[in-house]
GROMACS .gro file of C-alpha atoms in nm:
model
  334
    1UNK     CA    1   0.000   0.000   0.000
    2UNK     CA    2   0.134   0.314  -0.090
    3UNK     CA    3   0.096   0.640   0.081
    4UNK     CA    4  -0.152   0.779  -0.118
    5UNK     CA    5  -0.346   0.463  -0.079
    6UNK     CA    6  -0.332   0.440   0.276
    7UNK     CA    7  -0.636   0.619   0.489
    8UNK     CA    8  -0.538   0.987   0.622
    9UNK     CA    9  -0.534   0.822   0.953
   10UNK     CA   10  -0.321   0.541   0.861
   11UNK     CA   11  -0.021   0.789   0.746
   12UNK     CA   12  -0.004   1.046   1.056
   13UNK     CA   13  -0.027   0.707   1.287
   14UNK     CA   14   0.316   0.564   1.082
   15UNK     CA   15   0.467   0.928   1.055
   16UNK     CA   16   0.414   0.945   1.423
   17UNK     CA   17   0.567   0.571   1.470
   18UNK     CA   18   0.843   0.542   1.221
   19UNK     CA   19   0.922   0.929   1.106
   20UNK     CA   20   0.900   1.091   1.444
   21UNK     CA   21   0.883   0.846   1.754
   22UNK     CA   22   1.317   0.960   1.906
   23UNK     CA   23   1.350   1.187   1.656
   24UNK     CA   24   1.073   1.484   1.760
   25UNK     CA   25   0.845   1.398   2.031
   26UNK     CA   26   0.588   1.703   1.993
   27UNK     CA   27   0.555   1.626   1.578
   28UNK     CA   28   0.507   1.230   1.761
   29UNK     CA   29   0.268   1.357   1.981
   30UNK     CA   30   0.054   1.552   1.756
   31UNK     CA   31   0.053   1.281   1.493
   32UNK     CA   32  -0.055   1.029   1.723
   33UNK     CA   33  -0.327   1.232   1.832
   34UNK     CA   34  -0.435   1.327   1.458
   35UNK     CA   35  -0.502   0.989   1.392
   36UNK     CA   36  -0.734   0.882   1.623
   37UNK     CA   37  -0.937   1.265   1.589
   38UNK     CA   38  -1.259   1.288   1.392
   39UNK     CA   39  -1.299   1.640   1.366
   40UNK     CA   40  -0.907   1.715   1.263
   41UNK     CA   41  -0.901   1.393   1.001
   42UNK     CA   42  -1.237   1.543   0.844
   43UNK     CA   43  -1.073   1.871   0.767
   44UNK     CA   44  -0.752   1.715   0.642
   45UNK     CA   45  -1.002   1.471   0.391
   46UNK     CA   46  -1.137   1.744   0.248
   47UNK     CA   47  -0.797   1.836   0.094
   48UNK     CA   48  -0.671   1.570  -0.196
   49UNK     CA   49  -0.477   1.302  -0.116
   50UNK     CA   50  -0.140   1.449  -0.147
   51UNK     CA   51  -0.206   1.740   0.001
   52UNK     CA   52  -0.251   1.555   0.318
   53UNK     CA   53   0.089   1.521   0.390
   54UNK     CA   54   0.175   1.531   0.724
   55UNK     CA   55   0.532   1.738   0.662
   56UNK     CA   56   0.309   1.939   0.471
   57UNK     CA   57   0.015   1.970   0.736
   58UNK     CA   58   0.249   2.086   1.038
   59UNK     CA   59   0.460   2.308   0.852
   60UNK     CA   60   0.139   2.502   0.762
   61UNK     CA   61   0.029   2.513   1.136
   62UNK     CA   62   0.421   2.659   1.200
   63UNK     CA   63   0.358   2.876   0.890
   64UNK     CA   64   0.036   3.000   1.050
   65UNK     CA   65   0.162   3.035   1.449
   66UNK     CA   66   0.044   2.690   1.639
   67UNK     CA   67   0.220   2.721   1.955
   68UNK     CA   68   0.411   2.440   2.027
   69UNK     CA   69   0.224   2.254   2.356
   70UNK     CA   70   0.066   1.989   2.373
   71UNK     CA   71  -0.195   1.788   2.147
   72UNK     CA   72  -0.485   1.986   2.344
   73UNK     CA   73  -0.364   2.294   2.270
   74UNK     CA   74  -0.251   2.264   1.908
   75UNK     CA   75  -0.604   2.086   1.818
   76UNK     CA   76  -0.768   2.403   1.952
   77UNK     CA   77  -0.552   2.604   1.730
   78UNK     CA   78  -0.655   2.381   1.438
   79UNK     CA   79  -1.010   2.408   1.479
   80UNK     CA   80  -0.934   2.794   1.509
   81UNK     CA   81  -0.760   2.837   1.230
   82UNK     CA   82  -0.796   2.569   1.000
   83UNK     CA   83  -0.921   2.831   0.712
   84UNK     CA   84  -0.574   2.984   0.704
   85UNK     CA   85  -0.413   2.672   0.774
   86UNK     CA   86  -0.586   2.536   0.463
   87UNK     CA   87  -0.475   2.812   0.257
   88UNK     CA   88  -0.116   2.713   0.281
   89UNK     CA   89  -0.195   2.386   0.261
   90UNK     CA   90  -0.335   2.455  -0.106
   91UNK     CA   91  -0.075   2.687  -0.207
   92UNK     CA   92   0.284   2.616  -0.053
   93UNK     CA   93   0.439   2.274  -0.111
   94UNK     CA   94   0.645   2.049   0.084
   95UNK     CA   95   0.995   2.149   0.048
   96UNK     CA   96   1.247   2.092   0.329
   97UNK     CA   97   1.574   2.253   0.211
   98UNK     CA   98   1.815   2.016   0.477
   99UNK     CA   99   2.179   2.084   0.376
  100UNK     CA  100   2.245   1.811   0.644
  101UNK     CA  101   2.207   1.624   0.319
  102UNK     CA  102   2.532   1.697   0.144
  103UNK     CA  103   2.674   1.455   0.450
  104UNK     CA  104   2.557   1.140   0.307
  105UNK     CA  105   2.633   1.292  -0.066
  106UNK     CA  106   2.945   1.395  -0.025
  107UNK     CA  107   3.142   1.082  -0.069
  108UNK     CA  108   3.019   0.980  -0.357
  109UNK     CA  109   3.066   1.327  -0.526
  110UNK     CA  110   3.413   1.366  -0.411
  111UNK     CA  111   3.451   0.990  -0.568
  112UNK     CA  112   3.302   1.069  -0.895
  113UNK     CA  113   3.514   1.356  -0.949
  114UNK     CA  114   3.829   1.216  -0.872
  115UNK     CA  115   3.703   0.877  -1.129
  116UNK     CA  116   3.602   1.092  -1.396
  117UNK     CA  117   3.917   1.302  -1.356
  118UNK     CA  118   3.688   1.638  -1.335
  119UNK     CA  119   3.514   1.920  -1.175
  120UNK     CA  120   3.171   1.894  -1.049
  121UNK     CA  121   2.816   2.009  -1.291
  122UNK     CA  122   2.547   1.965  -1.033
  123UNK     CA  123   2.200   1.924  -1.126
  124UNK     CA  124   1.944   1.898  -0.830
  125UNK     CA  125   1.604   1.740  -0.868
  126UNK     CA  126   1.357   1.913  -0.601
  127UNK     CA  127   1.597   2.175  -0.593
  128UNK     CA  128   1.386   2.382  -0.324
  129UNK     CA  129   1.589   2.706  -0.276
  130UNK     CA  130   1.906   2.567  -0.370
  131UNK     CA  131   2.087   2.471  -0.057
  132UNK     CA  132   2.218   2.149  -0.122
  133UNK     CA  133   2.386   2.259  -0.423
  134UNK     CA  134   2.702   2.412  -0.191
  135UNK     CA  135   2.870   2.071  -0.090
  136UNK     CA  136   3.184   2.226  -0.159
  137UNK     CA  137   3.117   2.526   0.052
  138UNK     CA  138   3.045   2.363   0.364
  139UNK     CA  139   3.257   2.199   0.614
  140UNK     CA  140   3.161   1.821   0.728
  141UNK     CA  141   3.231   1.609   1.106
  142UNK     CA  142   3.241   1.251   1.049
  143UNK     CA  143   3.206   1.002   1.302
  144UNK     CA  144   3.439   0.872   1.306
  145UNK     CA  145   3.648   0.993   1.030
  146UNK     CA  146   3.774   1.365   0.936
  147UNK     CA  147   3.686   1.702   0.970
  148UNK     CA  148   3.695   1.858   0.636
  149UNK     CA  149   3.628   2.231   0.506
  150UNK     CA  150   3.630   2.477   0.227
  151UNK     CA  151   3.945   2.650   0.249
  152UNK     CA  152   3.802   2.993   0.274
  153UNK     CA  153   3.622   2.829   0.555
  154UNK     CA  154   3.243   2.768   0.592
  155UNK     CA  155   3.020   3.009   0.687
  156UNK     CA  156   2.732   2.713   0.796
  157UNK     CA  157   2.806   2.490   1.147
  158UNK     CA  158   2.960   2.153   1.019
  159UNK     CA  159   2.716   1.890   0.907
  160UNK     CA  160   2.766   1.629   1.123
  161UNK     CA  161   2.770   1.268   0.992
  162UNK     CA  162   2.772   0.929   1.205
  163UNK     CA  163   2.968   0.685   0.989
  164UNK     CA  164   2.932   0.334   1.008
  165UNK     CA  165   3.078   0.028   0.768
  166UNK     CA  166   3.361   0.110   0.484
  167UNK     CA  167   3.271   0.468   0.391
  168UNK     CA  168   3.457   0.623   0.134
  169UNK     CA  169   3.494   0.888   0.273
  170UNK     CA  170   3.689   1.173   0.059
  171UNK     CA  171   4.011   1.373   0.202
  172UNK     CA  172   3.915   1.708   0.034
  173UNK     CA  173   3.593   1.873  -0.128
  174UNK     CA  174   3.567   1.832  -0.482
  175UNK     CA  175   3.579   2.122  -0.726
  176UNK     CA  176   3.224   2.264  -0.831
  177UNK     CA  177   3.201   2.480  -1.161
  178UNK     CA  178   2.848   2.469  -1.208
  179UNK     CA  179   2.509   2.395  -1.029
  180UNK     CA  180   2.140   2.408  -1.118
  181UNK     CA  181   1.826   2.278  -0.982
  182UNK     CA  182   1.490   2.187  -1.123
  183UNK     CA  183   1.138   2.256  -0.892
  184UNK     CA  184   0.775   2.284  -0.935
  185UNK     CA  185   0.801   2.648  -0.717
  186UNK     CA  186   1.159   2.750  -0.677
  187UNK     CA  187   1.224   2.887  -0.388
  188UNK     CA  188   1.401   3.244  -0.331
  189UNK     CA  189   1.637   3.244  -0.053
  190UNK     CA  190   1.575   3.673  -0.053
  191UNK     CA  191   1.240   3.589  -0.021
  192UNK     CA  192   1.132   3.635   0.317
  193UNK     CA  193   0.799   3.474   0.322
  194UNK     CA  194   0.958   3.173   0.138
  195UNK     CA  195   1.254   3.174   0.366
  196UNK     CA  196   0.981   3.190   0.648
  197UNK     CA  197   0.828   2.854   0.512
  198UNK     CA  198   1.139   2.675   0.495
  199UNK     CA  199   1.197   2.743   0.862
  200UNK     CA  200   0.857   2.605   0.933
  201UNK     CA  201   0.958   2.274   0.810
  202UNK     CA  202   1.225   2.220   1.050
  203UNK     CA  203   1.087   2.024   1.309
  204UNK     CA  204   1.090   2.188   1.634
  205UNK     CA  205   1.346   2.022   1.839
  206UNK     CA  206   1.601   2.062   1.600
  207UNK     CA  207   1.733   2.458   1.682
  208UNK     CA  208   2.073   2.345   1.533
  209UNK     CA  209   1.901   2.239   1.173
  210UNK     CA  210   1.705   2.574   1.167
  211UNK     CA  211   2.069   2.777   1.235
  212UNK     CA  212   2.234   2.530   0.969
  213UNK     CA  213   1.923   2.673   0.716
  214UNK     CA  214   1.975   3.006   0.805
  215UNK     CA  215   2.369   2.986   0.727
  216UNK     CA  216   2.289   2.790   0.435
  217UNK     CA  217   2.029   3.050   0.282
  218UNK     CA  218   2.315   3.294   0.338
  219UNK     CA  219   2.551   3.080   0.126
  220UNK     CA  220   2.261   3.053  -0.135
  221UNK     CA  221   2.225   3.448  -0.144
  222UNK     CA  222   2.577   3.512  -0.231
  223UNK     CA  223   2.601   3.270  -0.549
  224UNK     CA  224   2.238   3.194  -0.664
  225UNK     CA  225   2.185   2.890  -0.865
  226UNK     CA  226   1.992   2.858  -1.191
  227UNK     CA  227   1.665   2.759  -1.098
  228UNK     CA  228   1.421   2.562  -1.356
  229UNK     CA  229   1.078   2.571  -1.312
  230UNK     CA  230   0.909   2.248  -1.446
  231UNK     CA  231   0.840   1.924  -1.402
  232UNK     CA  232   1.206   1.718  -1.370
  233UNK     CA  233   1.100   1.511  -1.626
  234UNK     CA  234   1.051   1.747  -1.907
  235UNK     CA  235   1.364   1.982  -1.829
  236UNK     CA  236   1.599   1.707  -1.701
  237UNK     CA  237   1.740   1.665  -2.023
  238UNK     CA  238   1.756   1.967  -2.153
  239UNK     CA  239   1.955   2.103  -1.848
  240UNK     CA  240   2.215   1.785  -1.857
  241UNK     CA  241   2.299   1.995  -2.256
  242UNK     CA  242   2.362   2.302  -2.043
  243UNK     CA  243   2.636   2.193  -1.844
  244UNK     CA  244   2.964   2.286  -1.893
  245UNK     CA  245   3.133   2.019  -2.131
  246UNK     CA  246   3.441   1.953  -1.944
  247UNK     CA  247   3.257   1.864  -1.627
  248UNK     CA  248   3.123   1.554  -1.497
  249UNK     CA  249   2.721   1.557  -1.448
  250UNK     CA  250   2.617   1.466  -1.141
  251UNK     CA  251   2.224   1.491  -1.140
  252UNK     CA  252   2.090   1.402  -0.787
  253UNK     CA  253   1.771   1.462  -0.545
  254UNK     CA  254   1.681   1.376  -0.174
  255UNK     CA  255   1.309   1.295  -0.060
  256UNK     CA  256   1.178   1.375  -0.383
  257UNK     CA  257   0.996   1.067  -0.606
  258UNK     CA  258   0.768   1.032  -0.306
  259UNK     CA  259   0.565   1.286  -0.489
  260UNK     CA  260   0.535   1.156  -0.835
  261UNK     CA  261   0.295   0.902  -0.911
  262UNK     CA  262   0.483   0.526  -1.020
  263UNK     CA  263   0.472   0.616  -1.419
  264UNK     CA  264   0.672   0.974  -1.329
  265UNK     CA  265   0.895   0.764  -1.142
  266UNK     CA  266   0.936   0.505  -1.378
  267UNK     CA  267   1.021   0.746  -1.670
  268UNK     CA  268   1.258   0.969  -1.448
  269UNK     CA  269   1.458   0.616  -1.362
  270UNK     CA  270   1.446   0.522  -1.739
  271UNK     CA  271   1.628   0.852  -1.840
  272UNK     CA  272   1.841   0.871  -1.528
  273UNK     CA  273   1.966   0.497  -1.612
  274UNK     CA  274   2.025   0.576  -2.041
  275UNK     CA  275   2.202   0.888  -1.949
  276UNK     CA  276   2.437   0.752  -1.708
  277UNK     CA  277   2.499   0.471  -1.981
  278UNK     CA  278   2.606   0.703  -2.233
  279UNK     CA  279   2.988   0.725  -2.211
  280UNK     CA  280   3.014   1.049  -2.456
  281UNK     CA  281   2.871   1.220  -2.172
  282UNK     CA  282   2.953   1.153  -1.831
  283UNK     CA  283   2.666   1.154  -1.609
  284UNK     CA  284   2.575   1.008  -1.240
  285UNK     CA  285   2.275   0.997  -1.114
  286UNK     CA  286   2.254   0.977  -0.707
  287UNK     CA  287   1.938   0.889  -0.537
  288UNK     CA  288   1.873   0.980  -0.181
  289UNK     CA  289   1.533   0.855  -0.106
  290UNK     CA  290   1.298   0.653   0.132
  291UNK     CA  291   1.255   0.258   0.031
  292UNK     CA  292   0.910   0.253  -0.027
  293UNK     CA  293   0.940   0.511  -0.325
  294UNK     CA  294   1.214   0.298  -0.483
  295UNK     CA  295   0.867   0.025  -0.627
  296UNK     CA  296   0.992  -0.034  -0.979
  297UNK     CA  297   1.372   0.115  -0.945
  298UNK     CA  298   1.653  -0.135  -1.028
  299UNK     CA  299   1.857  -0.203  -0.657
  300UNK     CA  300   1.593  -0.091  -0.454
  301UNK     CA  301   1.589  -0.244  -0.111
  302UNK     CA  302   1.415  -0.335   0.190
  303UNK     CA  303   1.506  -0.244   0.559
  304UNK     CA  304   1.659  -0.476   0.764
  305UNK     CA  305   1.532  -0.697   1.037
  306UNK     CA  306   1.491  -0.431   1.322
  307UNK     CA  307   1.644  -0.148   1.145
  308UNK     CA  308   1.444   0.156   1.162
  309UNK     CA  309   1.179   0.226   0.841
  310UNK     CA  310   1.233   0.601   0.856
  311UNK     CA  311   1.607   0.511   0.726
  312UNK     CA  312   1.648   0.642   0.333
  313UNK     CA  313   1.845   0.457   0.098
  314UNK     CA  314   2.145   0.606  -0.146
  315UNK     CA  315   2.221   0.475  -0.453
  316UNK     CA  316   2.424   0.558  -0.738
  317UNK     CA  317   2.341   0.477  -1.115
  318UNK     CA  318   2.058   0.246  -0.963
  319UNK     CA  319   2.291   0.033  -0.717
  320UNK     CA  320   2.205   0.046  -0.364
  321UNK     CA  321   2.538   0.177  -0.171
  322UNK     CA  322   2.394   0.307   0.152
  323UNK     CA  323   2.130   0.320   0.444
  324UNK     CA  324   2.157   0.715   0.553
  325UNK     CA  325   1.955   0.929   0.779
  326UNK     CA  326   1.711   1.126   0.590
  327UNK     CA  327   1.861   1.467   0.706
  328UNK     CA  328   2.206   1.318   0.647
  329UNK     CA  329   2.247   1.272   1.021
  330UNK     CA  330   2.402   0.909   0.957
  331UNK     CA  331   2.564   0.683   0.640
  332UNK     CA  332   2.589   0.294   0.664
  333UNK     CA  333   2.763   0.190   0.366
  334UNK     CA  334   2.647  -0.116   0.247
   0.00000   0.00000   0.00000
């Protein structure tokens, strides 16, 4: 059963178990109590199915001003509001902007680079505002394993990375030349309402992710991207021609096929797998996503016995290389 398939109730109940149970106790709390509450599940039904998204559900009651309490308190809020809660609901989209990311990513960039015997061309699926398009501007803390930076030094706290298994973990950051991203709504990091929204995503424990956004923007600011808006299956293509030719593609996304239905997933994977085929053109494709997306994509893979669901999996070219916290908190090479 998919997400869309399952009942509204079914998918706050699993966020709250498998997304959020150690990892944010309030979002856990408020989950939990969304799915067994009528009145709250009646308004959320009214919405379509993926606009029911829990992500997208509580960043639009951080958007709006819930105060962070407890269940009773944020269901009377709810009720209160649910008209302008609603309206963000319809309009704004789910799109978490985690440079924690670039932790789990960085490895295999730095490898690709030093393979292909060039710089970096980064293309980012889901692009958001950009943020994970800097991994060679921030510095990194591996656990264990090194302490790397940009040697102008990094204006964003190091992303910190628990290691476990052979890593490959790279010595120095790989040279960038170019970087691009592809979105339904781009995000502007001058933007303060937008910047505003991206803040409301970070759940609400985690202070040190909302600084690391903050920094990040601020890298973002100084050296937009391009930014393609479009669906990343009709401008994927098109924006592999417009990378510099004596750079190594590297076209990659994080938490992002969850939104396309199986045939926009299946199509992206065909052209992802032909282009990194072609040898005239060097091209990678890296995949940072959560299992049950992966229906359909060669190398997809299952948890573990007892390893936790909420886990994402990396791959490169379609080969499964990694289980990896989904903010890049953690990389378990495989």
């Amino acid at each position: 059963m998919t997400e869309i398939e399952a009942t509204t109730a079914e998918r706050y109940r699993r966020f709250a178990e498998v997304e959020a149970r150690g990892y944010s106790p309030l979002y856990d709390e408020w989950c939990t109590g969304i799915s067994d509450d009528g009145d709250i599940l009646a308004r959320l039904d009214t919405l379509p199915p993926h606009r029911r998204q829990p992500v997208l559900f509580l960043g639009a009651t951080r958007f709006v001003g819930v105060p962070l309490g407890d269940y009773s308190a944020f269901r009377s809020f709810v009720l209160a509001e649910w008209s302008s809660i609603r309206a963000v609901m319809e309009s704004r989209t789910t799109q978490t902007n985690e440079a924690g990311r670039c932790a789990v990513l960085l490895p295999l960039l730095a490898a690709i680079s030093a393979e292909e015997g060039r710089p970096l061309a980064l293309i980012e699926v889901g692009a958001s505002a950009g943020a994970c398009l800097y991994p060679d501007r921030y510095a990194y803390s591996y656990t264990p394993g090194p302490v790397l930076e940009p040697g102008s030094g990094s204006p964003v706290p190091p992303l910190e990375c628990a290691v476990s298994g052979d890593v490959p973990l790279p010595s120095r950051l790989p040279e960038v030349v170019w970087r691009a991203g592809i979105d339904l709504n781009p995000l502007d990091a001058r933007d303060e309402d937008d910047v505003r929204w991206l803040e409301s995503l970070v759940w609400p424990e985690h202070g040190f992710r909302a600084e690391r956004l903050r920094a990040a923007l601020g890298v973002v600011r100084a050296d937009p991207p391009l930014l393609v808006r479009g669906d990343l299956n009709d401008h994927i293509e098109p924006l592999v021609e417009r990378a510099p030719q004596d750079a190594v593609v590297v076209v990659f996304h994080s938490a992002v096929l969850a939104y396309l239905d199986q045939a926009g997933r299946d199509r992206f994977a065909g052209t992802m797998l032909r282009l990194a085929a072609d040898r005239d053109r060097p091209v990678h494709w890296l995949s940072h996503e959560g299992h049950r997306t992966l229906t359909g994509v060669p190398g997809a893979m299952q948890p573990a016995p007892g390893e936790r669901d909420g886990l994402f999996v990396l791959q490169h070219n379609g080969r499964s290389v990694a289980r990896t916290g989904p903010h890049g908190q953690s990389i378990a090479w495989l």
